[in-house]
Amino acid sequence: MNDLVRQHTALSESDLEWLHLLVSEWQLLSDLSFADLVLWVPTLDGTRYVSVAQMRPNTGPTSYQDDMVGHLVPRGRRPLLDAALDEGRIVREGDPEWREEVPVRVESIPVRREGRVLGVIARNTNLLTVRTPSRLELTYLQSASDLAQMIAAGTFPFPGEAVDMDSSPRAGDGLIRLDADGIVQYASPNALSAYHRLGLAADLVGQHLGQITAELAPSRGPVDEALVKLASGYAPREAEVEGNGGVIQLRAIPLKPKGTRIGSLVLLRDVTELRRRERELITKDATIREIHHRVKNNLQTVAALLRLQARRMDSDRGREALNEAVRRVGSIAIVHETLSQNLDERVEFDEIADRVIAMVAEISPGKVTCRRNGRFGILDAEVATPLAMVLTEILQNALEHAFAPGEQGTVEVTAVRGEPRADARLLITVKDDGRGLPAGFDPQRAGNLGLQIVRTLVEGELGGTFDMQPGAERGTRVVLDIPVQPQK
């Protein structure tokens, strides 16, 4: 709609926002009218109309099998559009049109904003299945007529009341028609069932909806007064009411077809099961985060015990082995700490990589500089945990073996994330400018524990490849290539 309006019409950005607000609401008008809606806007030169939006009803058969958006028609071809635009009134004159052997009643509703007519809604009703309407259908049609008059007068939609079409109640979910005093004139079967879920034992017709709703809700005090006003339909508002184990979502729409409120529409939906599932998910998420938090605490306790044991070791080799174990446990704890702060089992690995680099760099403070380039991005927990350990082992190996004691140097970690597709890969390079690999060194057969851990995790758990190569000028270059899920 934005492109069509800006390309073909003279409407301002504020006018366009009004049309967006209208389109966010007009599913209700379509359902209440049992009709298709097409929004036509005059072009810049005033000689044609362009169709910028279309809506089909959920409550009846469509009148248009084709998509009408983007169609251009000259003035004069559709007289009802001309009359509604020029005269600023709802036009219903004329005989039904026949489209593919289907009779269609066409009406035109001017869309007014601040005294100006921006365009025209063509309301097209399929008459093929017309029959004697029920009480529900009569209420729908009367409510649609009131809303159409409000659109023509520029009082609907309500400014500042943008509606989420996916979450807001619809006419078929439940509808209540109130008079000006808030007394129920009609309640659809779905609406009555929703109130029975709240604990209502009687019928709704003839009852004051605001008072009944406040009585069914367990809250007391100032909230009751606000709930009474909302359920009475005095202002356009949305709220949820909970009672007797049930939850219903309410939306009030004041009806002012001639400027004075004659009553209200209240749309409602039973969201009891939806809210129950949401609470279960919240509880599950909280439990998972608590588990990660406790695992992190336990791992930190293990690391502290290993650190204490290392201080009591007489053997330098034994002390260093325990310190390496402390760093391995610490890398896993960092991942669990990050997971304990997230709502899902995915983590931003750049933060984890930076913390691992800082943790390992402590074994060579002030002499070897470690830095990261590029982005790892978001990774699943089953990738992040082994990758953190792999990164720890490679960095430890570089800092311990690439440089002599007290020697200055640089270790650089570079991450390159592939295209966001099903076979995306993550290429990680750890490069140092140290002494390089010893003669005849084979990384695939080297027997030290750190490289064994790297090979096992990269090839076994991550399904990737691992290689160590001499640097371009000096030092060593470690390359990891692992498959990853596309970032969302």
Tab-separated table of C-alpha atoms in Angstrom, residues 37-298:
chain	number	residue	atom	x	y	z
A	37	LEU	CA	-13.867	-4.484	0.846
A	38	VAL	CA	-11.656	-2.734	-1.696
A	39	LEU	CA	-10.037	0.617	-0.915
A	40	TRP	CA	-9.872	2.965	-3.928
A	41	VAL	CA	-7.856	6.193	-3.832
A	42	PRO	CA	-7.971	8.891	-6.566
A	43	THR	CA	-4.735	9.309	-8.522
A	44	LEU	CA	-2.597	12.432	-8.555
A	45	ASP	CA	-4.229	13.830	-11.708
A	46	GLY	CA	-7.730	12.959	-10.497
A	47	THR	CA	-8.619	11.004	-13.639
A	48	ARG	CA	-8.413	7.492	-12.214
A	49	TYR	CA	-8.689	5.395	-9.056
A	50	VAL	CA	-6.036	2.969	-7.798
A	51	SER	CA	-6.892	0.017	-5.572
A	52	VAL	CA	-4.460	0.041	-2.625
A	53	ALA	CA	-5.924	-2.630	-0.283
A	54	GLN	CA	-8.430	-5.469	-0.244
A	55	MET	CA	-10.133	-7.566	2.436
A	56	ARG	CA	-12.270	-10.699	2.175
A	57	PRO	CA	-14.821	-11.698	4.835
A	58	ASN	CA	-14.408	-14.628	7.201
A	59	THR	CA	-18.181	-14.837	7.555
A	60	GLY	CA	-19.342	-15.282	3.968
A	61	PRO	CA	-18.371	-16.063	0.348
A	62	THR	CA	-16.076	-13.681	-1.483
A	63	SER	CA	-17.152	-11.516	-4.409
A	64	TYR	CA	-13.656	-11.333	-5.893
A	65	GLN	CA	-11.710	-14.406	-6.880
A	66	ASP	CA	-8.816	-12.249	-8.105
A	67	ASP	CA	-6.506	-9.890	-6.266
A	68	MET	CA	-7.667	-6.326	-6.915
A	69	VAL	CA	-4.717	-4.507	-5.343
A	70	GLY	CA	-2.880	-2.348	-7.886
A	71	HIS	CA	-5.765	-2.122	-10.383
A	72	LEU	CA	-6.399	1.251	-12.025
A	73	VAL	CA	-9.859	2.321	-13.273
A	74	PRO	CA	-10.792	5.645	-14.890
A	75	ARG	CA	-13.342	8.003	-13.365
A	76	GLY	CA	-16.771	7.462	-14.828
A	77	ARG	CA	-16.486	3.691	-15.143
A	78	ARG	CA	-17.779	3.149	-11.593
A	79	PRO	CA	-20.369	5.865	-10.856
A	80	LEU	CA	-20.814	4.832	-7.228
A	81	LEU	CA	-17.154	5.600	-6.520
A	82	ASP	CA	-17.511	9.002	-8.163
A	83	ALA	CA	-20.631	9.860	-6.189
A	84	ALA	CA	-19.145	8.816	-2.833
A	85	LEU	CA	-15.925	10.749	-3.480
A	86	ASP	CA	-17.595	13.909	-4.789
A	87	GLU	CA	-20.546	14.037	-2.406
A	88	GLY	CA	-18.853	12.553	0.693
A	89	ARG	CA	-21.759	10.211	1.466
A	90	ILE	CA	-22.446	6.474	1.480
A	91	VAL	CA	-23.903	5.493	-1.896
A	92	ARG	CA	-26.068	2.394	-2.190
A	93	GLU	CA	-28.071	3.174	-5.337
A	94	GLY	CA	-27.924	0.879	-8.321
A	95	ASP	CA	-28.794	-2.667	-9.328
A	96	PRO	CA	-26.606	-5.642	-8.395
A	97	GLU	CA	-23.675	-6.362	-10.684
A	98	TRP	CA	-23.132	-9.806	-12.181
A	99	ARG	CA	-19.638	-11.238	-11.903
A	100	GLU	CA	-19.055	-14.726	-13.274
A	101	GLU	CA	-22.786	-15.504	-12.898
A	102	VAL	CA	-22.774	-14.249	-9.290
A	103	PRO	CA	-24.972	-11.265	-8.305
A	104	VAL	CA	-23.013	-8.718	-6.260
A	105	ARG	CA	-24.428	-5.716	-4.400
A	106	VAL	CA	-21.996	-2.796	-4.528
A	107	GLU	CA	-21.894	0.091	-2.052
A	108	SER	CA	-19.404	2.926	-1.709
A	109	ILE	CA	-18.236	4.364	1.628
A	110	PRO	CA	-16.152	7.565	1.634
A	111	VAL	CA	-13.059	7.511	3.852
A	112	ARG	CA	-12.892	10.854	5.611
A	113	ARG	CA	-10.082	12.376	7.654
A	114	GLU	CA	-10.188	15.875	9.133
A	115	GLY	CA	-12.958	16.941	6.775
A	116	ARG	CA	-11.309	15.597	3.596
A	117	VAL	CA	-12.296	12.466	1.669
A	118	LEU	CA	-9.117	10.461	1.095
A	119	GLY	CA	-10.650	7.596	-0.848
A	120	VAL	CA	-13.603	5.253	-1.125
A	121	ILE	CA	-14.261	1.758	0.217
A	122	ALA	CA	-16.204	-0.377	-2.234
A	123	ARG	CA	-18.257	-2.875	-0.230
A	124	ASN	CA	-19.188	-5.872	-2.398
A	125	THR	CA	-21.687	-8.428	-1.098
A	126	ASN	CA	-22.140	-11.812	-2.751
A	127	LEU	CA	-25.937	-12.275	-3.058
A	128	LEU	CA	-25.840	-15.859	-4.260
A	129	THR	CA	-26.544	-17.290	-0.788
A	130	VAL	CA	-28.921	-14.595	0.462
A	131	ARG	CA	-31.616	-15.931	2.806
A	132	THR	CA	-33.743	-14.670	5.657
A	133	PRO	CA	-31.201	-13.307	8.165
A	134	SER	CA	-31.013	-14.552	11.747
A	135	ARG	CA	-30.876	-12.315	14.808
A	136	LEU	CA	-27.097	-12.628	14.818
A	137	GLU	CA	-26.843	-11.601	11.147
A	138	LEU	CA	-29.192	-8.652	11.666
A	139	THR	CA	-27.031	-7.469	14.562
A	140	TYR	CA	-23.924	-7.864	12.413
A	141	LEU	CA	-25.442	-5.856	9.558
A	142	GLN	CA	-26.714	-3.053	11.840
A	143	SER	CA	-23.315	-2.798	13.489
A	144	ALA	CA	-21.619	-2.726	10.071
A	145	SER	CA	-23.931	0.101	9.008
A	146	ASP	CA	-22.998	2.104	12.114
A	147	LEU	CA	-19.279	1.580	11.507
A	148	ALA	CA	-19.648	2.571	7.842
A	149	GLN	CA	-21.312	5.839	8.852
A	150	MET	CA	-18.487	6.497	11.313
A	151	ILE	CA	-15.887	5.926	8.559
A	152	ALA	CA	-17.786	8.338	6.305
A	153	ALA	CA	-17.862	10.889	9.124
A	154	GLY	CA	-14.157	10.465	9.951
A	155	THR	CA	-14.741	9.148	13.486
A	156	PHE	CA	-13.568	5.596	12.816
A	157	PRO	CA	-10.958	4.207	13.162
A	158	PHE	CA	-10.017	5.744	16.496
A	159	PRO	CA	-6.762	7.769	16.359
A	160	GLY	CA	-3.988	6.295	18.463
A	161	GLU	CA	-5.785	2.960	18.884
A	162	ALA	CA	-3.829	0.719	16.504
A	163	VAL	CA	-5.114	-2.863	16.630
A	164	ASP	CA	-3.121	-6.054	16.241
A	165	MET	CA	-5.297	-8.058	13.860
A	166	ASP	CA	-3.669	-11.317	14.933
A	167	SER	CA	-4.319	-10.971	18.674
A	168	SER	CA	-7.442	-8.793	18.888
A	169	PRO	CA	-10.855	-10.520	19.138
A	170	ARG	CA	-12.851	-10.850	15.911
A	171	ALA	CA	-16.566	-10.763	15.311
A	172	GLY	CA	-16.796	-14.552	15.064
A	173	ASP	CA	-15.027	-15.048	18.401
A	174	GLY	CA	-17.879	-13.397	20.287
A	175	LEU	CA	-19.939	-10.220	19.912
A	176	ILE	CA	-22.145	-8.266	22.292
A	177	ARG	CA	-24.272	-5.268	21.278
A	178	LEU	CA	-24.954	-2.709	24.025
A	179	ASP	CA	-27.298	0.261	24.147
A	180	ALA	CA	-26.206	3.730	25.269
A	181	ASP	CA	-26.617	2.748	28.957
A	182	GLY	CA	-24.448	-0.350	28.663
A	183	ILE	CA	-27.383	-2.797	28.715
A	184	VAL	CA	-26.908	-5.932	26.599
A	185	GLN	CA	-29.232	-5.978	23.601
A	186	TYR	CA	-27.741	-9.012	21.930
A	187	ALA	CA	-25.027	-11.564	22.771
A	188	SER	CA	-23.776	-14.117	20.258
A	189	PRO	CA	-23.601	-17.781	21.324
A	190	ASN	CA	-19.791	-17.612	21.544
A	191	ALA	CA	-19.983	-14.509	23.736
A	192	LEU	CA	-22.477	-16.174	26.059
A	193	SER	CA	-20.269	-19.277	26.304
A	194	ALA	CA	-17.270	-17.120	27.220
A	195	TYR	CA	-19.198	-15.474	30.071
A	196	HIS	CA	-20.422	-18.854	31.263
A	197	ARG	CA	-16.724	-19.801	31.468
A	198	LEU	CA	-16.291	-16.886	33.874
A	199	GLY	CA	-19.075	-18.232	36.062
A	200	LEU	CA	-22.222	-16.506	34.732
A	201	ALA	CA	-25.276	-18.693	35.319
A	202	ALA	CA	-27.944	-16.462	33.716
A	203	ASP	CA	-28.505	-14.935	30.278
A	204	LEU	CA	-26.699	-11.740	29.288
A	205	VAL	CA	-29.518	-9.964	27.458
A	206	GLY	CA	-31.002	-7.211	29.602
A	207	GLN	CA	-28.029	-7.174	31.996
A	208	HIS	CA	-25.616	-4.264	32.512
A	209	LEU	CA	-22.446	-5.717	31.034
A	210	GLY	CA	-20.059	-3.562	33.048
A	211	GLN	CA	-21.592	-4.497	36.382
A	212	ILE	CA	-21.882	-8.201	35.488
A	213	THR	CA	-18.234	-8.283	34.361
A	214	ALA	CA	-17.022	-6.562	37.550
A	215	GLU	CA	-18.975	-9.052	39.680
A	216	LEU	CA	-17.430	-12.015	37.865
A	217	ALA	CA	-13.878	-10.653	38.177
A	218	PRO	CA	-12.257	-11.419	41.551
A	219	SER	CA	-10.572	-8.008	41.939
A	220	ARG	CA	-11.981	-5.318	44.192
A	221	GLY	CA	-11.350	-1.603	44.561
A	222	PRO	CA	-10.526	1.058	41.962
A	223	VAL	CA	-9.964	-1.560	39.240
A	224	ASP	CA	-13.649	-2.440	39.360
A	225	GLU	CA	-14.705	1.055	38.329
A	226	ALA	CA	-12.372	1.026	35.319
A	227	LEU	CA	-13.593	-2.439	34.354
A	228	VAL	CA	-17.223	-1.326	34.573
A	229	LYS	CA	-16.542	1.574	32.221
A	230	LEU	CA	-14.593	-0.581	29.774
A	231	ALA	CA	-17.201	-3.327	29.599
A	232	SER	CA	-19.907	-0.689	29.245
A	233	GLY	CA	-18.293	0.505	26.034
A	234	TYR	CA	-17.818	4.171	26.882
A	235	ALA	CA	-14.376	4.338	25.227
A	236	PRO	CA	-12.327	2.218	22.808
A	237	ARG	CA	-10.314	-0.043	25.085
A	238	GLU	CA	-9.009	-3.600	25.384
A	239	ALA	CA	-8.610	-5.663	28.547
A	240	GLU	CA	-8.607	-9.188	29.908
A	241	VAL	CA	-10.956	-10.433	32.587
A	242	GLU	CA	-10.150	-13.476	34.693
A	243	GLY	CA	-12.489	-15.315	36.994
A	244	ASN	CA	-13.644	-18.807	37.917
A	245	GLY	CA	-10.562	-20.234	36.204
A	246	GLY	CA	-11.459	-18.653	32.872
A	247	VAL	CA	-9.924	-15.725	30.972
A	248	ILE	CA	-11.678	-13.653	28.325
A	249	GLN	CA	-10.262	-10.866	26.201
A	250	LEU	CA	-12.552	-7.853	25.713
A	251	ARG	CA	-12.478	-5.058	23.178
A	252	ALA	CA	-15.011	-2.214	23.380
A	253	ILE	CA	-15.939	-0.105	20.337
A	254	PRO	CA	-18.276	2.873	20.946
A	255	LEU	CA	-20.785	3.374	18.124
A	256	LYS	CA	-21.339	7.011	17.103
A	257	PRO	CA	-22.830	6.916	13.592
A	258	LYS	CA	-24.240	10.452	13.894
A	259	GLY	CA	-21.760	11.921	16.350
A	260	THR	CA	-23.538	10.814	19.548
A	261	ARG	CA	-22.920	7.435	21.154
A	262	ILE	CA	-25.934	5.204	20.568
A	263	GLY	CA	-24.358	2.093	22.048
A	264	SER	CA	-21.283	-0.074	21.752
A	265	LEU	CA	-19.899	-3.221	20.276
A	266	VAL	CA	-17.963	-5.512	22.585
A	267	LEU	CA	-15.840	-8.155	20.892
A	268	LEU	CA	-14.584	-10.928	23.120
A	269	ARG	CA	-12.669	-14.150	22.938
A	270	ASP	CA	-12.144	-16.996	25.364
A	271	VAL	CA	-8.347	-17.134	25.825
A	272	THR	CA	-8.333	-19.476	28.826
A	273	GLU	CA	-6.379	-22.269	27.148
A	274	LEU	CA	-4.028	-19.835	25.431
A	275	ARG	CA	-3.094	-18.148	28.710
A	276	ARG	CA	-2.712	-21.523	30.427
A	277	ARG	CA	-0.235	-22.662	27.771
A	278	GLU	CA	1.633	-19.349	28.018
A	279	ARG	CA	1.975	-19.774	31.783
A	280	GLU	CA	3.241	-23.315	31.297
A	281	LEU	CA	5.839	-22.072	28.811
A	282	ILE	CA	6.914	-19.285	31.165
A	283	THR	CA	7.269	-21.810	33.985
A	284	LYS	CA	9.223	-24.145	31.713
A	285	ASP	CA	11.531	-21.344	30.563
A	286	ALA	CA	12.126	-20.243	34.148
A	287	THR	CA	12.929	-23.834	35.140
A	288	ILE	CA	15.407	-24.241	32.277
A	289	ARG	CA	17.137	-20.965	33.157
A	290	GLU	CA	17.320	-22.018	36.813
A	291	ILE	CA	18.890	-25.355	35.792
A	292	HIS	CA	21.550	-23.557	33.738
A	293	HIS	CA	22.178	-21.216	36.661
A	294	ARG	CA	22.652	-24.113	39.073
A	295	VAL	CA	24.906	-25.993	36.638
A	296	LYS	CA	27.026	-22.849	36.317
A	297	ASN	CA	27.256	-22.567	40.110
A	298	ASN	CA	28.220	-26.231	40.437
